[in-house]
Coordinates of C-alpha atoms in Angstrom, one line a residue:
M952 CA 0.0 0.0 0.0
D953 CA 2.8 2.4 0.8
D954 CA 4.5 1.7 -2.5
D955 CA 1.2 2.4 -4.4
R956 CA 0.8 5.6 -2.5
I957 CA 4.3 6.7 -3.3
L958 CA 3.8 5.9 -7.0
E959 CA 0.6 7.9 -7.0
R960 CA 2.3 10.9 -5.5
E961 CA 5.1 10.7 -8.0
R962 CA 2.6 10.6 -10.8
L963 CA 0.9 13.7 -9.4
Q964 CA 4.3 15.4 -9.1
I965 CA 5.0 14.7 -12.8
E966 CA 1.7 16.2 -13.7
L967 CA 2.6 19.3 -11.6
I968 CA 5.9 19.8 -13.4
R969 CA 4.3 19.3 -16.8
E970 CA 1.6 21.8 -15.9
L971 CA 4.1 24.4 -14.7
D972 CA 6.2 23.9 -17.8
F973 CA 3.5 25.7 -19.8
E974 CA 3.6 28.7 -17.6
E975 CA 6.3 31.3 -17.4
L976 CA 7.9 31.1 -14.0
Q977 CA 9.0 34.5 -12.8
V978 CA 10.5 35.2 -9.4
E979 CA 9.2 38.5 -8.1
E980 CA 10.2 40.8 -5.3
V981 CA 8.4 40.0 -2.1
E982 CA 5.7 42.5 -1.5
E983 CA 3.4 42.8 1.5
D984 CA -0.1 41.6 0.3
S985 CA -3.2 43.2 1.7
P986 CA -4.9 41.4 4.5
D987 CA -7.9 40.8 2.3
S988 CA -5.9 39.0 -0.4
D989 CA -4.2 36.8 2.3
E990 CA -7.6 35.8 3.6
D991 CA -8.9 35.1 0.1
D992 CA -5.8 32.8 -0.6
L993 CA -6.4 31.0 2.7
A994 CA -10.1 30.5 2.0
A995 CA -9.3 29.1 -1.4
F996 CA -6.8 26.7 0.2
R997 CA -9.2 25.5 2.9
V998 CA -12.2 25.1 0.6
T999 CA -10.3 23.1 -2.0
S1000 CA -7.8 21.3 0.2
D1001 CA -8.7 18.0 -1.4
T1002 CA -8.3 19.3 -5.0
R1003 CA -5.4 18.0 -7.0
L1004 CA -2.8 20.6 -8.0
S1005 CA -3.3 19.8 -11.7
D1006 CA -7.0 20.7 -11.5
N1007 CA -8.1 24.1 -12.8
L1008 CA -9.7 26.4 -10.2
G1009 CA -11.7 29.2 -11.4
A1010 CA -9.8 31.2 -14.0
D1011 CA -7.1 28.6 -14.6
E1012 CA -5.9 28.8 -10.9
L1013 CA -3.8 26.1 -9.3
I1014 CA -3.8 25.1 -5.7
F1015 CA -0.8 23.5 -4.0
N1016 CA -1.1 19.8 -3.4
P1017 CA 0.1 19.1 0.2
D1018 CA 1.0 15.5 -0.8
V1019 CA 3.9 16.9 -2.9
A1020 CA 5.7 18.4 0.1
S1021 CA 5.7 15.2 2.0
L1022 CA 7.5 13.4 -0.8
H1023 CA 10.7 15.5 -0.5
T1024 CA 11.1 15.6 -4.2
Y1025 CA 13.9 18.2 -3.9
L1026 CA 16.1 15.2 -3.0
G1027 CA 15.7 13.7 -6.5
E1028 CA 15.1 10.1 -7.3
V1029 CA 15.8 7.6 -4.5
E1030 CA 15.8 3.8 -4.4
D1031 CA 14.2 1.5 -1.8
T1032 CA 16.6 -0.2 0.6
P1033 CA 16.5 -4.0 0.7
N1034 CA 16.7 -6.3 3.8
R1035 CA 15.1 -3.9 6.2
I1036 CA 13.6 -5.0 9.5
A1037 CA 10.6 -3.3 11.0
F1038 CA 11.0 -3.6 14.7
V1039 CA 13.0 -5.3 17.4
D1040 CA 11.7 -6.5 20.8
G1041 CA 11.5 -4.0 23.6
G1042 CA 14.4 -4.3 26.0
T1043 CA 16.8 -5.2 23.2
V1044 CA 20.3 -3.6 23.4
L1045 CA 21.8 -2.5 20.0
K1046 CA 25.0 -0.8 18.9
L1047 CA 24.1 1.7 16.2
P1048 CA 25.6 4.6 14.3
L1049 CA 24.3 7.8 15.9
F1050 CA 23.2 11.0 14.2
Y1051 CA 23.2 14.1 16.5
L1052 CA 20.7 16.6 15.1
E1053 CA 20.3 20.1 16.4
G1054 CA 16.8 21.4 16.5
V1055 CA 15.2 18.1 15.5
V1056 CA 13.2 15.6 17.6
L1057 CA 12.3 12.4 15.8
F1058 CA 9.3 10.3 16.8
P1059 CA 8.2 6.8 15.8
E1060 CA 6.3 6.9 12.5
S1061 CA 7.7 10.2 11.4
T1062 CA 9.7 10.9 8.2
L1063 CA 13.2 12.4 8.4
P1064 CA 15.1 13.4 5.3
L1065 CA 18.9 13.5 5.4
R1066 CA 21.6 14.8 3.1
I1067 CA 24.9 13.2 4.0
I1068 CA 28.0 15.1 3.0
Q1069 CA 30.7 14.6 5.6
S1070 CA 33.0 11.6 5.1
S1071 CA 32.5 10.3 8.6
F1072 CA 28.7 10.3 8.3
L1073 CA 29.0 8.7 4.9
A1074 CA 30.8 5.9 6.6
A1075 CA 28.0 5.7 9.2
V1076 CA 25.4 5.2 6.4
E1077 CA 27.5 2.5 4.8
R1078 CA 27.8 0.8 8.2
A1079 CA 24.1 1.0 8.8
L1080 CA 23.2 -0.4 5.4
N1081 CA 25.5 -3.4 5.9
Q1082 CA 25.2 -4.2 9.6
T1083 CA 23.5 -7.6 10.4
N1084 CA 22.0 -7.0 13.9
A1085 CA 19.8 -4.1 12.8
P1086 CA 20.2 -3.5 9.0
C1087 CA 19.4 -0.1 7.6
T1088 CA 18.9 1.4 11.1
I1089 CA 20.5 4.4 12.7
G1090 CA 19.9 6.2 16.0
V1091 CA 18.8 9.8 16.1
I1092 CA 19.5 12.0 19.1
R1093 CA 18.6 15.6 19.7
V1094 CA 21.5 17.9 20.5
Y1095 CA 21.0 21.4 21.9
R1096 CA 23.0 24.3 23.2
E1097 CA 23.3 25.5 26.8
G1098 CA 25.5 28.5 26.8
H1099 CA 28.6 27.7 24.8
Q1100 CA 28.2 23.9 25.4
F1101 CA 26.4 21.2 23.5
K1102 CA 24.1 18.9 25.5
Y1103 CA 22.8 15.5 24.3
A1104 CA 19.4 14.1 25.0
T1105 CA 19.3 10.7 26.6
V1106 CA 16.2 9.5 24.8
G1107 CA 16.1 9.2 21.1
T1108 CA 14.5 7.2 18.2
T1109 CA 15.8 4.6 15.9
A1110 CA 15.4 5.5 12.2
E1111 CA 15.0 3.0 9.4
I1112 CA 16.7 4.0 6.1
R1113 CA 13.9 3.4 3.7
Q1114 CA 15.2 5.1 0.5
Y1115 CA 18.6 6.5 -0.5
R1116 CA 20.6 7.6 -3.4
R1117 CA 24.4 7.9 -3.9
L1118 CA 25.2 11.1 -5.9
S1119 CA 28.1 11.5 -8.3
D1120 CA 30.1 13.5 -5.7
G1121 CA 29.8 10.6 -3.2
S1122 CA 27.2 12.1 -1.0
F1123 CA 24.0 10.5 0.0
N1124 CA 20.4 11.6 -0.1
V1125 CA 18.5 9.6 2.4
I1126 CA 14.8 9.3 3.6
T1127 CA 14.3 7.6 6.9
R1128 CA 11.4 6.8 9.1
G1129 CA 11.3 6.8 12.9
Q1130 CA 10.7 3.3 14.4
Q1131 CA 11.2 2.9 18.2
R1132 CA 12.2 5.0 21.2
F1133 CA 15.5 4.1 22.9
R1134 CA 17.6 5.2 25.9
L1135 CA 21.2 6.0 25.3
K1136 CA 23.4 3.9 27.6
R1137 CA 26.8 4.9 26.3
R1138 CA 28.4 6.6 23.3
W1139 CA 31.8 6.7 21.6
T1140 CA 33.5 7.6 18.4
D1141 CA 34.1 4.8 15.9
V1142 CA 37.6 4.3 14.4
E1143 CA 36.1 5.7 11.1
G1144 CA 35.2 8.9 12.9
F1145 CA 31.4 8.7 13.2
P1146 CA 29.6 8.6 16.6
C1147 CA 28.2 5.2 17.8
G1148 CA 26.1 4.3 20.8
E1149 CA 24.8 1.4 22.8
V1150 CA 21.0 1.9 23.0
H1151 CA 18.3 0.2 25.0
I1152 CA 15.0 -0.2 23.1
V1153 CA 12.1 1.0 25.2
D1154 CA 9.5 -1.6 26.0
E1155 CA 6.4 0.4 25.3
D1156 CA 3.3 -0.1 27.5
V1157 CA 0.1 -1.5 25.9
P1158 CA -2.7 1.0 26.1
L1159 CA -5.5 -0.3 28.3
R1160 CA -9.0 0.8 29.2
T1161 CA -7.8 1.7 32.7
P1162 CA -11.2 2.3 34.3
R1163 CA -12.4 -1.1 33.4
D1164 CA -9.3 -2.7 34.8
A1165 CA -9.4 -0.6 37.9
F1166 CA -13.0 -1.3 38.7
G1167 CA -12.9 -4.9 37.7
K1168 CA -10.3 -5.6 40.4
L1169 CA -12.3 -4.0 43.2
V1170 CA -14.7 -5.9 45.4
P1171 CA -18.3 -4.8 45.3
V1172 CA -20.3 -3.7 48.4
S1173 CA -21.3 -6.9 50.2
N1174 CA -24.8 -8.2 50.5
L1175 CA -26.4 -6.0 53.2
R1176 CA -28.2 -9.0 54.7
G1177 CA -25.2 -11.2 54.9
R1178 CA -24.3 -14.4 53.0
C1179 CA -27.0 -16.3 54.8
D1180 CA -29.7 -14.8 52.6
S1181 CA -28.8 -17.2 49.8
S1182 CA -32.3 -17.7 48.5
K1183 CA -32.6 -14.0 47.5
M1184 CA -29.1 -14.0 46.1
S1185 CA -29.9 -16.9 43.9
T1186 CA -32.7 -14.9 42.2
F1187 CA -30.4 -12.1 41.0
T1188 CA -30.0 -11.7 37.3
P1189 CA -26.4 -12.2 36.3
H1190 CA -24.7 -9.2 34.7
R1191 CA -23.7 -9.4 31.1
D1192 CA -20.4 -7.8 31.6
T1193 CA -17.7 -10.4 32.3
D1194 CA -15.8 -7.9 34.5
E1195 CA -18.9 -7.4 36.7
Q1196 CA -19.3 -11.2 37.0
S1197 CA -15.7 -11.5 38.2
V1198 CA -16.4 -8.8 40.7
A1199 CA -19.4 -10.6 42.1
N1200 CA -17.4 -13.8 42.4
S1201 CA -14.8 -12.1 44.5
E1202 CA -17.2 -11.0 47.2
E1203 CA -17.2 -14.2 49.2
S1204 CA -13.4 -14.5 49.2
F1205 CA -13.3 -10.9 50.4
E1206 CA -15.5 -11.4 53.4
G1207 CA -14.0 -14.7 54.2
S1208 CA -10.6 -13.2 54.5
L1209 CA -11.7 -10.7 57.1
T1210 CA -11.1 -11.1 60.8
L1211 CA -13.9 -10.7 63.4
S1212 CA -13.1 -7.1 64.1
E1213 CA -12.7 -6.3 60.4
K1214 CA -16.2 -7.9 59.7
R1215 CA -17.7 -5.8 62.4
L1216 CA -16.2 -2.6 60.9
H1217 CA -17.3 -3.7 57.4
Y1218 CA -20.9 -4.3 58.4
S1219 CA -21.0 -1.2 60.6
A1220 CA -19.8 1.0 57.7
V1221 CA -22.5 -0.5 55.3
D1222 CA -25.3 -0.2 57.9
S1223 CA -24.2 3.4 58.7
L1224 CA -24.4 4.3 55.1
M1225 CA -27.8 2.8 54.6
D1226 CA -28.9 4.4 57.9
G1227 CA -28.0 7.8 56.6
W1228 CA -30.1 7.2 53.5
T1229 CA -33.3 6.2 55.5
S1230 CA -33.0 8.6 58.5
S1231 CA -35.3 11.6 58.6
D1232 CA -34.3 15.0 60.0
D1233 CA -35.9 14.0 63.4
D1234 CA -33.5 11.1 63.7
Q1235 CA -30.5 13.3 63.5
V1236 CA -30.6 14.0 67.2
V1237 CA -29.5 10.5 68.0
S1238 CA -25.9 10.4 69.3
T1239 CA -23.0 8.8 67.5
S1240 CA -22.8 6.2 70.2
N1241 CA -26.4 5.1 69.5
I1242 CA -25.6 4.8 65.8
Q1243 CA -22.7 2.6 66.6
S1244 CA -24.8 0.5 69.0
S1245 CA -27.4 0.0 66.2
A1246 CA -24.7 -1.1 63.8
A1247 CA -23.3 -3.5 66.4
H1248 CA -26.8 -4.9 66.9
S1249 CA -27.1 -5.4 63.1
Y1250 CA -23.9 -7.3 63.1
S1251 CA -25.1 -9.4 66.0
S1252 CA -28.2 -10.3 64.1
R1253 CA -26.1 -11.5 61.2
S1254 CA -23.9 -13.6 63.4
I1255 CA -26.9 -15.4 65.0
G1256 CA -29.7 -15.8 62.5
C1257 CA -29.2 -13.3 59.7
S1258 CA -33.0 -12.7 59.9
G1259 CA -32.8 -8.9 59.7
Q1260 CA -35.9 -8.6 62.0
D1261 CA -36.3 -6.3 65.0
D1262 CA -35.4 -7.4 68.5
K1263 CA -38.7 -7.9 70.4
N1264 CA -37.3 -6.6 73.7
E1265 CA -36.2 -3.4 72.0
S1266 CA -39.7 -2.7 70.6
G1267 CA -41.4 -3.1 74.0
N1268 CA -43.1 -0.3 76.1
G1269 CA -41.5 1.5 79.0
K1270 CA -38.2 2.2 77.2
S1271 CA -36.4 5.5 77.4
P1272 CA -36.8 8.1 74.5
V1273 CA -33.4 7.2 73.3
S1274 CA -34.2 3.5 73.2
Q1275 CA -37.5 4.3 71.4
G1276 CA -35.7 6.4 68.8
K1277 CA -33.1 3.6 68.4
G1278 CA -35.9 1.1 67.8
Q1279 CA -37.6 3.3 65.3
K1280 CA -34.4 3.7 63.4
H1281 CA -33.7 0.0 63.3
Y1282 CA -37.3 -0.6 62.1
R1283 CA -36.8 1.9 59.2
L1284 CA -33.5 0.3 58.3
T1285 CA -35.1 -3.1 58.2
S1286 CA -38.1 -1.8 56.2
F1287 CA -35.7 -0.2 53.7
R1288 CA -33.9 -3.5 53.2
E1289 CA -37.1 -5.4 52.6
K1290 CA -38.6 -2.9 50.1
T1291 CA -35.5 -1.8 48.2
D1292 CA -34.0 -3.7 45.2
L1293 CA -30.3 -3.8 46.0
N1294 CA -29.1 -5.5 42.9
R1295 CA -27.2 -2.5 41.6
F1296 CA -26.0 -1.5 45.1
R1297 CA -24.6 -5.0 45.7
M1298 CA -22.6 -4.9 42.5
A1299 CA -21.4 -1.3 42.9
P1300 CA -17.6 -1.3 43.0
R1301 CA -15.9 0.0 46.1
A1302 CA -13.6 2.4 44.2
F1303 CA -11.6 4.9 46.1
W1304 CA -12.1 7.6 43.4
P1305 CA -15.2 8.3 41.3
H1306 CA -15.4 7.0 37.8
W1307 CA -14.5 10.2 36.0
V1308 CA -11.1 10.2 37.8
Y1309 CA -10.3 6.8 36.3
R1310 CA -11.4 8.1 32.8
M1311 CA -8.6 10.6 33.0
Y1312 CA -6.2 7.6 32.6
D1313 CA -8.2 5.7 30.0
S1314 CA -6.0 5.7 26.9
Y1315 CA -8.9 5.2 24.5
H1316 CA -10.9 8.0 26.0
L1317 CA -7.9 10.3 26.0
A1318 CA -7.2 9.3 22.4
Q1319 CA -10.7 10.3 21.3
R1320 CA -10.5 13.6 23.2
A1321 CA -7.1 14.4 21.7
A1322 CA -8.3 13.5 18.2
D1323 CA -11.3 15.8 18.6
L1324 CA -9.1 18.7 19.8
W1325 CA -6.7 18.1 16.9
K1326 CA -9.6 18.2 14.4
Q1327 CA -11.0 21.4 16.0
I1328 CA -7.6 23.2 16.2
V1329 CA -5.5 21.9 13.4
G1330 CA -7.8 19.8 11.2
V1331 CA -5.1 18.1 9.0
P1332 CA -4.3 15.3 8.9
N1333 CA -7.4 13.4 10.0
M1334 CA -6.8 11.3 13.1
E1335 CA -9.8 9.0 12.8
A1336 CA -7.8 6.2 11.2
V1337 CA -5.6 5.8 14.4
V1338 CA -8.0 7.0 17.1
N1339 CA -8.4 3.3 18.2
K1340 CA -4.6 3.0 18.5
P1341 CA -3.8 5.4 21.3
D1342 CA -0.1 4.6 21.3
I1343 CA 0.3 5.4 17.6
L1344 CA -1.9 8.4 17.9
S1345 CA 0.1 9.8 20.8
F1346 CA 3.3 9.6 18.8
F1347 CA 1.6 11.0 15.7
I1348 CA 0.3 14.1 17.5
A1349 CA 3.7 14.6 19.3
S1350 CA 5.5 14.6 16.0
K1351 CA 3.2 17.1 14.3
I1352 CA 2.1 19.4 17.1
P1353 CA 3.5 22.9 16.4
V1354 CA 5.4 23.6 19.6
S1355 CA 9.0 24.2 20.5
E1356 CA 11.6 21.4 20.1
S1357 CA 12.2 21.3 23.9
I1358 CA 8.5 20.6 24.5
R1359 CA 8.6 17.9 21.8
Q1360 CA 11.6 16.3 23.5
E1361 CA 9.6 16.3 26.7
L1362 CA 6.8 14.4 24.9
L1363 CA 9.3 11.9 23.5
E1364 CA 10.7 11.2 27.0
I1365 CA 7.3 10.6 28.6
D1366 CA 6.7 6.9 29.4
G1367 CA 3.1 5.8 29.2
V1368 CA 0.5 6.4 26.6
S1369 CA -2.1 8.0 28.9
Y1370 CA 0.5 10.5 30.3
R1371 CA 1.7 11.5 26.9
L1372 CA -1.9 12.0 25.7
Q1373 CA -2.7 14.1 28.8
R1374 CA 0.2 16.4 28.1
E1375 CA -0.8 16.7 24.4
I1376 CA -4.3 17.6 25.3
E1377 CA -3.0 20.3 27.6
L1378 CA -0.8 21.7 24.9
L1379 CA -3.6 21.7 22.3
E1380 CA -5.9 23.5 24.7
S1381 CA -3.3 26.1 25.7
F1382 CA -1.6 26.7 22.3
D1383 CA -2.4 30.2 21.1
L1384 CA 0.7 32.3 20.4
V1385 CA 4.1 31.6 18.7
R1386 CA 6.9 33.7 20.1
C1387 CA 10.5 34.2 19.3
K1388 CA 12.7 32.1 21.6
H1389 CA 15.2 34.9 22.1
C1390 CA 13.1 38.1 22.6
Q1391 CA 9.6 36.7 23.2
T1392 CA 8.1 38.7 20.4
V1393 CA 4.8 37.4 19.1
I1394 CA 5.3 36.4 15.5
A1395 CA 2.2 34.3 14.8
R1396 CA -1.0 33.0 16.2
R1397 CA -2.8 29.7 16.2
S1398 CA -5.4 31.1 13.9
D1399 CA -2.7 31.9 11.3
M1400 CA -1.6 28.3 11.0
L1401 CA -1.6 26.8 7.5
V1402 CA -1.0 23.1 6.7
M1403 CA 1.2 22.9 3.6
S1404 CA 2.1 19.2 3.9
S1405 CA -0.1 16.1 4.2
D1406 CA 2.1 15.1 7.1
G1407 CA 0.7 18.0 9.2
P1408 CA 1.5 21.5 10.3
L1409 CA 5.1 20.6 11.3
G1410 CA 7.6 18.7 9.4
A1411 CA 11.4 18.1 8.8
Y1412 CA 13.3 19.2 5.7
V1413 CA 16.9 19.2 4.8
N1414 CA 18.8 21.9 2.8
P1415 CA 21.7 21.3 0.3
H1416 CA 24.3 21.7 3.1
G1417 CA 22.9 18.9 5.2
Y1418 CA 21.2 20.9 7.9
V1419 CA 17.8 19.6 8.9
H1420 CA 15.1 22.1 9.9
E1421 CA 11.8 21.4 11.5
I1422 CA 9.3 24.0 10.4
M1423 CA 5.7 25.0 11.2
T1424 CA 3.8 26.9 8.5
F1425 CA 1.6 30.0 8.8
Y1426 CA -0.2 32.1 6.2
K1427 CA 0.5 35.3 8.2
A1428 CA 3.4 36.4 10.5
N1429 CA 4.3 39.6 12.4
D1430 CA 7.4 41.5 13.2
I1431 CA 9.6 39.6 10.6
A1432 CA 12.2 41.2 8.4
L1433 CA 13.2 39.7 5.0
R1434 CA 16.8 39.4 4.0
G1435 CA 17.9 38.9 0.4
R1436 CA 15.9 38.0 -2.7
P1437 CA 13.6 35.1 -3.4
V1438 CA 15.4 31.9 -4.6
L1439 CA 13.6 29.1 -6.5
K1440 CA 16.4 26.6 -6.4
D1441 CA 16.3 23.8 -3.9
S1442 CA 12.8 24.8 -2.6
W1443 CA 11.1 22.4 -0.3
F1444 CA 7.8 23.3 -1.8
P1445 CA 7.8 22.9 -5.6
G1446 CA 6.7 26.1 -7.3
Y1447 CA 7.6 28.4 -4.4
A1448 CA 10.7 30.6 -4.0
W1449 CA 12.1 31.1 -0.5
T1450 CA 13.5 34.2 1.2
I1451 CA 15.3 34.3 4.6
A1452 CA 13.1 35.7 7.3
N1453 CA 14.6 37.2 10.5
C1454 CA 13.0 38.4 13.7
A1455 CA 12.6 42.2 13.4
T1456 CA 13.4 42.7 17.1
C1457 CA 16.5 40.5 17.7
E1458 CA 17.5 39.7 14.1
T1459 CA 17.6 35.9 14.8
Q1460 CA 16.8 33.8 11.7
L1461 CA 13.3 32.5 12.4
G1462 CA 12.7 30.8 9.0
W1463 CA 11.6 31.7 5.5
L1464 CA 8.9 33.3 3.4
F1465 CA 7.7 31.2 0.5
T1466 CA 6.2 33.0 -2.4
A1467 CA 4.5 31.4 -5.5
A1468 CA 6.6 31.6 -8.6
N1469 CA 3.4 31.2 -10.7
K1470 CA 0.8 33.8 -10.0
K1471 CA -1.9 31.2 -10.6
L1472 CA -0.6 29.0 -7.7
K1473 CA -2.5 29.3 -4.4
P1474 CA -1.7 30.2 -1.7
S1475 CA 0.4 33.0 -3.1
S1476 CA 2.7 33.0 -0.1
F1477 CA 3.2 31.5 3.4
W1478 CA 5.7 31.6 6.2
A1479 CA 7.8 28.7 7.6
V1480 CA 9.0 29.2 11.2
R1481 CA 11.8 27.0 12.7
S1482 CA 10.6 25.1 15.8
S1483 CA 14.0 25.5 17.3
Q1484 CA 13.5 29.2 17.4
V1485 CA 10.1 29.1 19.0
A1486 CA 9.6 29.9 22.8
D1487 CA 8.2 27.2 25.1
D1488 CA 5.5 29.6 26.3
M1489 CA 2.7 29.5 23.7
R1490 CA -0.2 30.9 25.7

């Protein structure tokens, strides 16, 4: 299926090139478009996002096909690598060539393009293609600066070399795909000059419906009339849910394991609870000691006959007001037991927290919530295909969410599907502003986001010099100064010329402005912001 999809995309790219061959491509000076024209371009892009680039729109207009960007056609033709392995068992220890990438966080299932120029890393690719324990596999680690020093992350991702091409100058163009998380145990420099490391493959947890597991292992509230009332218990309708049946079967073993004092406390708590349900406002004058006495009497009745009837001596005349109130309360409790269907109450799980608390850790519930937020805030790509696979969904969102690289590294290091999804939901709900990392200037807003790749609003691209950049795309940006003239060569988005864009306040390079070389191509322009230059605070 993947091969067919790639061939289809290549066919579309060829159609694009043929279409553009009939047009005169002119690179123009970048001019500030009016807000109205930007909004028109954005509206056209959203309304016709499923339209192929080769289709005519209106008066011979073309719309950019997001599938083209995800193909990384700027790398040229590449060949599939043979003898690949998909995954290794969790807990496996491997020795792999390592690639330290600044400003890049690779997740499982994400695409990473590479252009290998340095001789040492060329040897690393050769080693990876020919190694036997993990063929066509490298390790990718994020490297970042702290002051004047480089720091290395301890959690990275294995990348499978899926396609590559050796160029005439000896360099490699490579397309890899993230596979599995690992923890870096130790690293060293190989005799051929490239970094190597011993990595421990993370054994990922299996997403579970936590509330079902949590409640299924708890013991239900016991039969209020004791185990002696077996005739009534036999008339209960079995629950359909197997978890509830297992809960019912565990009741007898629970009470059987209690000591005499524990049973007294157990029955006292149950009777006190029921007593609170049946007591009127007048009964509230009875002291705590009397309530405990009533509960103790109830336990005594269970121990002797389990009849649940009133004590005759206690209902007689001539008793004190306290004794009479005590007898009335016991009568009401007994009447409540006889008239109330307690099927549901008997099967109610004795959970310490309410059900909604456990849903906070239900991976499937969190996955649906995250997918709904993604659809509401980002929209593309659609998450419905993986919403029933919370582990894959959590990595997919983490790899595409338009946040800073340090936050994405945080997501990569989180163990546990539910915890990762919780953090992603928090980020999606709070994501609003994009700020410069160095001066905190607001350069874009969430409402300005524009998806130019079928992979999502954030993706990795490599330039001719081998530097990999992760970028997020917007149709509008603020406080950015352009440097130089538009260049069409080596563009990551076919048909668009790129211009370097710096922060107008601190002059840090934030990314690029892409402008359409063909006036008929929509959108006419958009901004690409480097995630490595984005501040963590996005509220």
